PDB file of C-alpha atoms in Angstrom:
ATOM      1  CA  UNK H  22     -33.655   9.621  34.116  1.00  0.00           C
ATOM      2  CA  UNK H  23     -31.483   8.074  31.393  1.00  0.00           C
ATOM      3  CA  UNK H  24     -28.135   8.887  33.035  1.00  0.00           C
ATOM      4  CA  UNK H  25     -25.293   9.090  30.533  1.00  0.00           C
ATOM      5  CA  UNK H  26     -26.060   8.159  26.933  1.00  0.00           C
ATOM      6  CA  UNK H  27     -23.743   7.885  23.953  1.00  0.00           C
ATOM      7  CA  UNK H  28     -24.421   7.874  20.225  1.00  0.00           C
ATOM      8  CA  UNK H  29     -23.678   6.039  18.064  1.00  0.00           C
ATOM      9  CA  UNK H  30     -23.124   2.636  19.652  1.00  0.00           C
ATOM     10  CA  UNK H  31     -20.944   1.389  16.828  1.00  0.00           C
ATOM     11  CA  UNK H  32     -19.350   2.947  13.770  1.00  0.00           C
ATOM     12  CA  UNK H  33     -16.968   1.921  11.025  1.00  0.00           C
ATOM     13  CA  UNK H  34     -14.863   4.641   9.395  1.00  0.00           C
ATOM     14  CA  UNK H  35     -12.319   4.713   6.629  1.00  0.00           C
ATOM     15  CA  UNK H  36      -8.967   6.333   7.246  1.00  0.00           C
ATOM     16  CA  UNK H  37      -9.247  10.089   6.796  1.00  0.00           C
ATOM     17  CA  UNK H  38     -12.972  10.319   7.437  1.00  0.00           C
ATOM     18  CA  UNK H  39     -14.352  12.499  10.168  1.00  0.00           C
ATOM     19  CA  UNK H  40     -17.046  11.908  12.733  1.00  0.00           C
ATOM     20  CA  UNK H  41     -18.481  13.208  15.989  1.00  0.00           C
ATOM     21  CA  UNK H  42     -19.381  11.155  19.024  1.00  0.00           C
ATOM     22  CA  UNK H  43     -22.114  12.566  21.212  1.00  0.00           C
ATOM     23  CA  UNK H  44     -22.384  12.199  24.956  1.00  0.00           C
ATOM     24  CA  UNK H  45     -25.453  13.433  26.785  1.00  0.00           C
ATOM     25  CA  UNK H  46     -26.273  13.431  30.495  1.00  0.00           C
ATOM     26  CA  UNK H  47     -29.503  14.399  32.195  1.00  0.00           C
ATOM     27  CA  UNK H  48     -28.165  14.638  35.740  1.00  0.00           C
ATOM     28  CA  UNK H  49     -27.118  18.304  35.556  1.00  0.00           C
ATOM     29  CA  UNK H  50     -23.491  17.323  36.129  1.00  0.00           C
ATOM     30  CA  UNK H  51     -20.765  19.942  35.851  1.00  0.00           C
ATOM     31  CA  UNK H  52     -17.928  17.654  34.857  1.00  0.00           C
ATOM     32  CA  UNK H  53     -17.729  15.500  31.777  1.00  0.00           C
ATOM     33  CA  UNK H  54     -14.982  13.243  30.455  1.00  0.00           C
ATOM     34  CA  UNK H  55     -14.030  11.264  27.367  1.00  0.00           C
ATOM     35  CA  UNK H  56     -11.951   8.092  27.808  1.00  0.00           C
ATOM     36  CA  UNK H  57     -10.767   5.485  25.386  1.00  0.00           C
ATOM     37  CA  UNK H  58     -10.409   1.833  26.284  1.00  0.00           C
ATOM     38  CA  UNK H  59      -7.896  -0.386  24.525  1.00  0.00           C
ATOM     39  CA  UNK H  60      -7.042  -4.027  25.265  1.00  0.00           C
ATOM     40  CA  UNK H  61      -4.536  -4.324  28.090  1.00  0.00           C
ATOM     41  CA  UNK H  62      -4.443  -0.549  28.577  1.00  0.00           C
ATOM     42  CA  UNK H  63      -7.347   0.176  30.872  1.00  0.00           C
ATOM     43  CA  UNK H  64      -9.078   3.508  30.266  1.00  0.00           C
ATOM     44  CA  UNK H  65      -7.156   6.619  29.307  1.00  0.00           C
ATOM     45  CA  UNK H  66      -8.433  10.170  29.445  1.00  0.00           C
ATOM     46  CA  UNK H  67      -8.712  12.021  26.129  1.00  0.00           C
ATOM     47  CA  UNK H  68     -10.306  15.351  27.077  1.00  0.00           C
ATOM     48  CA  UNK H  69     -12.475  16.644  29.856  1.00  0.00           C
ATOM     49  CA  UNK H  70     -14.648  19.604  30.776  1.00  0.00           C
ATOM     50  CA  UNK H  71     -15.326  21.207  34.130  1.00  0.00           C
ATOM     51  CA  UNK H  72     -18.195  23.308  32.899  1.00  0.00           C
ATOM     52  CA  UNK H  73     -20.134  24.615  29.928  1.00  0.00           C
ATOM     53  CA  UNK H  74     -17.822  26.307  27.456  1.00  0.00           C
ATOM     54  CA  UNK H  75     -14.598  24.926  28.988  1.00  0.00           C
ATOM     55  CA  UNK H  76     -12.488  21.974  27.914  1.00  0.00           C
ATOM     56  CA  UNK H  77      -9.030  20.655  28.724  1.00  0.00           C
ATOM     57  CA  UNK H  78      -6.634  18.007  27.430  1.00  0.00           C
ATOM     58  CA  UNK H  79      -6.168  14.674  29.090  1.00  0.00           C
ATOM     59  CA  UNK H  80      -3.527  12.016  28.731  1.00  0.00           C
ATOM     60  CA  UNK H  81      -4.070  11.163  25.029  1.00  0.00           C
ATOM     61  CA  UNK H  82      -5.633  14.206  23.283  1.00  0.00           C
ATOM     62  CA  UNK H  83      -3.864  14.075  19.914  1.00  0.00           C
ATOM     63  CA  UNK H  84      -6.170  13.590  16.947  1.00  0.00           C
ATOM     64  CA  UNK H  85      -9.301  14.555  18.892  1.00  0.00           C
ATOM     65  CA  UNK H  86     -11.217  17.746  19.543  1.00  0.00           C
ATOM     66  CA  UNK H  87     -14.087  18.384  21.922  1.00  0.00           C
ATOM     67  CA  UNK H  88     -16.791  20.923  22.547  1.00  0.00           C
ATOM     68  CA  UNK H  89     -19.126  21.633  25.470  1.00  0.00           C
ATOM     69  CA  UNK H  90     -21.587  24.178  24.124  1.00  0.00           C
ATOM     70  CA  UNK H  91     -24.370  22.953  26.380  1.00  0.00           C
ATOM     71  CA  UNK H  92     -23.980  21.694  29.918  1.00  0.00           C
ATOM     72  CA  UNK H  93     -25.654  18.389  29.159  1.00  0.00           C
ATOM     73  CA  UNK H  94     -23.675  17.544  26.019  1.00  0.00           C
ATOM     74  CA  UNK H  95     -20.006  16.767  25.414  1.00  0.00           C
ATOM     75  CA  UNK H  96     -18.946  16.107  21.829  1.00  0.00           C
ATOM     76  CA  UNK H  97     -15.814  14.267  20.759  1.00  0.00           C
ATOM     77  CA  UNK H  98     -14.633  14.882  17.211  1.00  0.00           C
ATOM     78  CA  UNK H  99     -12.217  13.014  15.001  1.00  0.00           C
ATOM     79  CA  UNK H 100     -11.214  15.282  12.106  1.00  0.00           C
ATOM     80  CA  UNK H 101      -9.222  12.695  10.162  1.00  0.00           C
ATOM     81  CA  UNK H 102      -9.613   9.202  11.556  1.00  0.00           C
ATOM     82  CA  UNK H 103      -6.624   6.865  11.770  1.00  0.00           C
ATOM     83  CA  UNK H 104      -6.500   3.103  12.444  1.00  0.00           C
ATOM     84  CA  UNK H 105      -4.798   3.888  15.775  1.00  0.00           C
ATOM     85  CA  UNK H 106      -8.091   5.450  16.873  1.00  0.00           C
ATOM     86  CA  UNK H 107      -9.870   2.113  16.704  1.00  0.00           C
ATOM     87  CA  UNK H 108     -11.086   1.765  20.261  1.00  0.00           C
ATOM     88  CA  UNK H 109     -14.058   1.807  22.575  1.00  0.00           C
ATOM     89  CA  UNK H 110     -14.905   5.317  23.726  1.00  0.00           C
ATOM     90  CA  UNK H 111     -16.565   6.007  27.061  1.00  0.00           C
ATOM     91  CA  UNK H 112     -18.066   9.205  28.301  1.00  0.00           C
ATOM     92  CA  UNK H 113     -18.466   9.943  32.004  1.00  0.00           C
ATOM     93  CA  UNK H 114     -19.940  12.729  34.110  1.00  0.00           C
ATOM     94  CA  UNK H 115     -19.866  13.856  37.723  1.00  0.00           C
ATOM     95  CA  UNK H 116     -20.307  16.919  39.934  1.00  0.00           C
ATOM     96  CA  UNK H 117     -18.485  18.725  42.721  1.00  0.00           C
ATOM     97  CA  UNK H 118     -18.842  17.377  46.217  1.00  0.00           C
ATOM     98  CA  UNK H 119     -19.535  19.565  49.235  1.00  0.00           C
ATOM     99  CA  UNK H 120     -16.127  18.618  50.635  1.00  0.00           C
ATOM    100  CA  UNK H 121     -14.387  20.351  47.736  1.00  0.00           C
ATOM    101  CA  UNK H 122     -13.614  17.236  45.751  1.00  0.00           C
ATOM    102  CA  UNK H 123     -15.737  15.406  43.271  1.00  0.00           C
ATOM    103  CA  UNK H 124     -18.503  12.854  43.431  1.00  0.00           C
ATOM    104  CA  UNK H 125     -18.574   9.501  41.682  1.00  0.00           C
ATOM    105  CA  UNK H 126     -18.209   9.438  37.916  1.00  0.00           C
ATOM    106  CA  UNK H 127     -21.060   7.811  35.994  1.00  0.00           C
ATOM    107  CA  UNK H 128     -20.226   6.148  32.715  1.00  0.00           C
ATOM    108  CA  UNK H 129     -22.116   5.773  29.466  1.00  0.00           C
ATOM    109  CA  UNK H 130     -22.425   2.420  27.651  1.00  0.00           C
ATOM    110  CA  UNK H 131     -19.616   3.155  25.208  1.00  0.00           C
ATOM    111  CA  UNK H 132     -19.128   3.675  21.471  1.00  0.00           C
ATOM    112  CA  UNK H 133     -17.194   1.067  19.539  1.00  0.00           C
ATOM    113  CA  UNK H 134     -15.238   2.635  16.679  1.00  0.00           C
ATOM    114  CA  UNK H 135     -13.403   0.738  13.965  1.00  0.00           C
ATOM    115  CA  UNK H 136     -11.155   2.671  11.592  1.00  0.00           C
ATOM    116  CA  UNK H 137     -10.117   0.774   8.489  1.00  0.00           C
TER     117      UNK H 137
ATOM    118  CA  UNK Q  12       3.496  10.235  38.671  1.00  0.00           C
ATOM    119  CA  UNK Q  13       0.151   8.829  39.712  1.00  0.00           C
ATOM    120  CA  UNK Q  14      -0.594   5.251  38.688  1.00  0.00           C
ATOM    121  CA  UNK Q  15      -2.505   2.096  39.510  1.00  0.00           C
ATOM    122  CA  UNK Q  16      -1.197  -1.444  39.201  1.00  0.00           C
ATOM    123  CA  UNK Q  17      -3.517  -4.409  39.405  1.00  0.00           C
ATOM    124  CA  UNK Q  18      -2.906  -8.098  39.013  1.00  0.00           C
ATOM    125  CA  UNK Q  19      -2.847  -9.545  35.545  1.00  0.00           C
ATOM    126  CA  UNK Q  20      -5.679 -11.784  34.522  1.00  0.00           C
ATOM    127  CA  UNK Q  21      -7.556 -13.682  33.609  1.00  0.00           C
ATOM    128  CA  UNK Q  22      -8.637 -15.053  36.946  1.00  0.00           C
ATOM    129  CA  UNK Q  23     -10.610 -18.273  36.636  1.00  0.00           C
ATOM    130  CA  UNK Q  24     -12.556 -19.569  39.631  1.00  0.00           C
ATOM    131  CA  UNK Q  25     -15.254 -22.057  40.434  1.00  0.00           C
ATOM    132  CA  UNK Q  26     -18.519 -20.869  41.909  1.00  0.00           C
ATOM    133  CA  UNK Q  27     -18.328 -20.216  45.677  1.00  0.00           C
ATOM    134  CA  UNK Q  28     -14.549 -19.797  45.627  1.00  0.00           C
ATOM    135  CA  UNK Q  29     -12.823 -16.914  47.425  1.00  0.00           C
ATOM    136  CA  UNK Q  30     -11.713 -14.007  45.273  1.00  0.00           C
ATOM    137  CA  UNK Q  31      -8.838 -11.588  45.698  1.00  0.00           C
ATOM    138  CA  UNK Q  32      -7.768  -9.105  43.047  1.00  0.00           C
ATOM    139  CA  UNK Q  33      -4.712  -7.136  44.077  1.00  0.00           C
ATOM    140  CA  UNK Q  34      -4.419  -3.409  43.469  1.00  0.00           C
ATOM    141  CA  UNK Q  35      -1.625  -1.049  44.496  1.00  0.00           C
ATOM    142  CA  UNK Q  36      -1.239   2.611  43.719  1.00  0.00           C
ATOM    143  CA  UNK Q  37       1.238   5.450  43.521  1.00  0.00           C
ATOM    144  CA  UNK Q  38      -0.090   8.926  44.122  1.00  0.00           C
ATOM    145  CA  UNK Q  39       0.818  12.353  45.342  1.00  0.00           C
ATOM    146  CA  UNK Q  40      -1.330  13.380  48.253  1.00  0.00           C
ATOM    147  CA  UNK Q  41      -4.252  11.309  49.463  1.00  0.00           C
ATOM    148  CA  UNK Q  42      -6.370   9.972  46.649  1.00  0.00           C
ATOM    149  CA  UNK Q  43      -9.804   8.405  46.675  1.00  0.00           C
ATOM    150  CA  UNK Q  44      -9.813   4.783  45.532  1.00  0.00           C
ATOM    151  CA  UNK Q  45     -12.393   2.945  43.478  1.00  0.00           C
ATOM    152  CA  UNK Q  46     -13.294  -0.410  42.049  1.00  0.00           C
ATOM    153  CA  UNK Q  47     -15.342  -0.358  38.859  1.00  0.00           C
ATOM    154  CA  UNK Q  48     -16.870  -3.396  37.163  1.00  0.00           C
ATOM    155  CA  UNK Q  49     -17.575  -3.837  33.462  1.00  0.00           C
ATOM    156  CA  UNK Q  50     -19.957  -6.608  32.448  1.00  0.00           C
ATOM    157  CA  UNK Q  51     -19.736  -7.909  28.876  1.00  0.00           C
ATOM    158  CA  UNK Q  52     -20.929  -5.350  26.348  1.00  0.00           C
ATOM    159  CA  UNK Q  53     -21.635  -2.706  28.960  1.00  0.00           C
ATOM    160  CA  UNK Q  54     -20.054   0.436  30.363  1.00  0.00           C
ATOM    161  CA  UNK Q  55     -18.323   0.755  33.698  1.00  0.00           C
ATOM    162  CA  UNK Q  56     -20.276   0.722  36.930  1.00  0.00           C
ATOM    163  CA  UNK Q  57     -18.982   1.828  40.284  1.00  0.00           C
ATOM    164  CA  UNK Q  58     -18.656  -1.215  42.545  1.00  0.00           C
ATOM    165  CA  UNK Q  59     -17.260   0.409  45.682  1.00  0.00           C
ATOM    166  CA  UNK Q  60     -15.064   3.237  46.858  1.00  0.00           C
ATOM    167  CA  UNK Q  61     -13.058   4.528  49.803  1.00  0.00           C
ATOM    168  CA  UNK Q  62     -12.050   8.114  50.298  1.00  0.00           C
ATOM    169  CA  UNK Q  63      -9.535   7.953  53.151  1.00  0.00           C
ATOM    170  CA  UNK Q  64      -7.114   5.612  54.856  1.00  0.00           C
ATOM    171  CA  UNK Q  65      -8.618   2.607  56.677  1.00  0.00           C
ATOM    172  CA  UNK Q  66     -12.005   3.130  55.047  1.00  0.00           C
ATOM    173  CA  UNK Q  67     -13.634  -0.065  53.848  1.00  0.00           C
ATOM    174  CA  UNK Q  68     -15.816   0.044  50.770  1.00  0.00           C
ATOM    175  CA  UNK Q  69     -18.373  -2.716  50.287  1.00  0.00           C
ATOM    176  CA  UNK Q  70     -21.125  -3.624  47.860  1.00  0.00           C
ATOM    177  CA  UNK Q  71     -22.764  -6.827  46.584  1.00  0.00           C
ATOM    178  CA  UNK Q  72     -20.540  -8.956  48.828  1.00  0.00           C
ATOM    179  CA  UNK Q  73     -17.342  -7.331  47.576  1.00  0.00           C
ATOM    180  CA  UNK Q  74     -15.034  -5.491  49.958  1.00  0.00           C
ATOM    181  CA  UNK Q  75     -11.846  -3.463  49.736  1.00  0.00           C
ATOM    182  CA  UNK Q  76      -9.917  -1.618  52.451  1.00  0.00           C
ATOM    183  CA  UNK Q  77      -7.850   1.514  51.808  1.00  0.00           C
ATOM    184  CA  UNK Q  78      -4.402   0.661  53.188  1.00  0.00           C
ATOM    185  CA  UNK Q  79      -2.194   3.721  53.197  1.00  0.00           C
ATOM    186  CA  UNK Q  80       0.828   1.932  54.711  1.00  0.00           C
ATOM    187  CA  UNK Q  81       0.933  -0.580  51.854  1.00  0.00           C
ATOM    188  CA  UNK Q  82      -0.662   1.737  49.238  1.00  0.00           C
ATOM    189  CA  UNK Q  83      -3.137  -1.008  48.420  1.00  0.00           C
ATOM    190  CA  UNK Q  84      -6.850  -1.462  47.785  1.00  0.00           C
ATOM    191  CA  UNK Q  85      -7.331  -5.184  47.207  1.00  0.00           C
ATOM    192  CA  UNK Q  86     -10.764  -6.428  46.147  1.00  0.00           C
ATOM    193  CA  UNK Q  87     -12.172  -9.478  47.932  1.00  0.00           C
ATOM    194  CA  UNK Q  88     -15.317 -11.570  47.882  1.00  0.00           C
ATOM    195  CA  UNK Q  89     -15.941 -14.595  50.016  1.00  0.00           C
ATOM    196  CA  UNK Q  90     -18.018 -16.621  47.581  1.00  0.00           C
ATOM    197  CA  UNK Q  91     -18.146 -15.703  43.895  1.00  0.00           C
ATOM    198  CA  UNK Q  92     -21.038 -16.436  41.574  1.00  0.00           C
ATOM    199  CA  UNK Q  93     -21.170 -17.013  37.833  1.00  0.00           C
ATOM    200  CA  UNK Q  94     -22.845 -13.619  37.536  1.00  0.00           C
ATOM    201  CA  UNK Q  95     -19.678 -11.968  38.912  1.00  0.00           C
ATOM    202  CA  UNK Q  96     -17.848 -12.779  35.675  1.00  0.00           C
ATOM    203  CA  UNK Q  97     -16.681  -9.392  34.386  1.00  0.00           C
ATOM    204  CA  UNK Q  98     -13.678  -7.106  34.077  1.00  0.00           C
ATOM    205  CA  UNK Q  99     -12.708  -5.299  37.270  1.00  0.00           C
ATOM    206  CA  UNK Q 100     -10.853  -1.995  37.252  1.00  0.00           C
ATOM    207  CA  UNK Q 101      -9.080  -0.398  40.162  1.00  0.00           C
ATOM    208  CA  UNK Q 102      -8.830   3.384  39.933  1.00  0.00           C
ATOM    209  CA  UNK Q 103      -7.705   6.410  41.882  1.00  0.00           C
ATOM    210  CA  UNK Q 104      -8.592  10.040  41.790  1.00  0.00           C
ATOM    211  CA  UNK Q 105      -6.801  12.899  43.432  1.00  0.00           C
ATOM    212  CA  UNK Q 106      -9.098  14.925  45.627  1.00  0.00           C
ATOM    213  CA  UNK Q 107      -9.257  17.948  43.401  1.00  0.00           C
ATOM    214  CA  UNK Q 108     -12.372  19.010  41.565  1.00  0.00           C
ATOM    215  CA  UNK Q 109     -12.460  18.103  37.897  1.00  0.00           C
ATOM    216  CA  UNK Q 110      -9.748  15.476  38.195  1.00  0.00           C
ATOM    217  CA  UNK Q 111     -10.089  12.418  36.019  1.00  0.00           C
ATOM    218  CA  UNK Q 112      -9.842   8.842  37.208  1.00  0.00           C
ATOM    219  CA  UNK Q 113      -6.585   6.986  36.692  1.00  0.00           C
ATOM    220  CA  UNK Q 114      -7.291   3.349  35.930  1.00  0.00           C
ATOM    221  CA  UNK Q 115      -5.425   0.116  36.222  1.00  0.00           C
ATOM    222  CA  UNK Q 116      -5.405  -2.142  33.175  1.00  0.00           C
ATOM    223  CA  UNK Q 117      -8.272  -4.283  34.382  1.00  0.00           C
ATOM    224  CA  UNK Q 118      -8.549  -7.881  35.550  1.00  0.00           C
ATOM    225  CA  UNK Q 119     -10.866 -10.315  33.833  1.00  0.00           C
ATOM    226  CA  UNK Q 120     -12.713 -12.662  36.172  1.00  0.00           C
ATOM    227  CA  UNK Q 121     -14.345 -15.811  34.845  1.00  0.00           C
ATOM    228  CA  UNK Q 122     -16.479 -17.899  37.214  1.00  0.00           C
ATOM    229  CA  UNK Q 123     -17.704 -21.343  36.211  1.00  0.00           C
ATOM    230  CA  UNK Q 124     -20.441 -23.414  37.801  1.00  0.00           C
TER     231      UNK Q 124
END
């Protein structure tokens, strides 16, 4: 049971390049999230998904797209990278609780992205 | 809106000192409250949580009590160790399915021997 994994671990991009970050979870979780972490800002939600084939915008969605074609995978795409997207990206997953809320979110190890 | 405010760091302590990291929140309704820890170079790990008022979360010697009257969830540990050096995040989540965590900015703790 690997939990939540993210690839790649580190990437350097030039402005205008595109890339896709992959998040995979083997816990059969319904919910998946992408956050970005910047110094002094904590973590901010980019996009999230409450199930296969569904996605929704978070707090800072501009410049990113996502897809959830398979339940276990959640992809984050940057179509045209900008220096402002230099950050550490974390994926998380969780599942509904029996009380109607949500269980604990489990986080991946992060992807460090540098846009020059 | 919903938000979390935690004390600015860094916090620097000697081994075996008492730790308090303050966290207050603003939320509509009755959120669940969390403390996550991030060790250097790693992702976030859940440290403890509380889902309703007066609940106390505890783990690895850390404790935090959900205080509705003061909208607080302060993290405490009686005797810190060098291995506790990390960044600590307070977070809340509204009790609705598919709701993301709202994080504080994080507090860096450095413990020296």
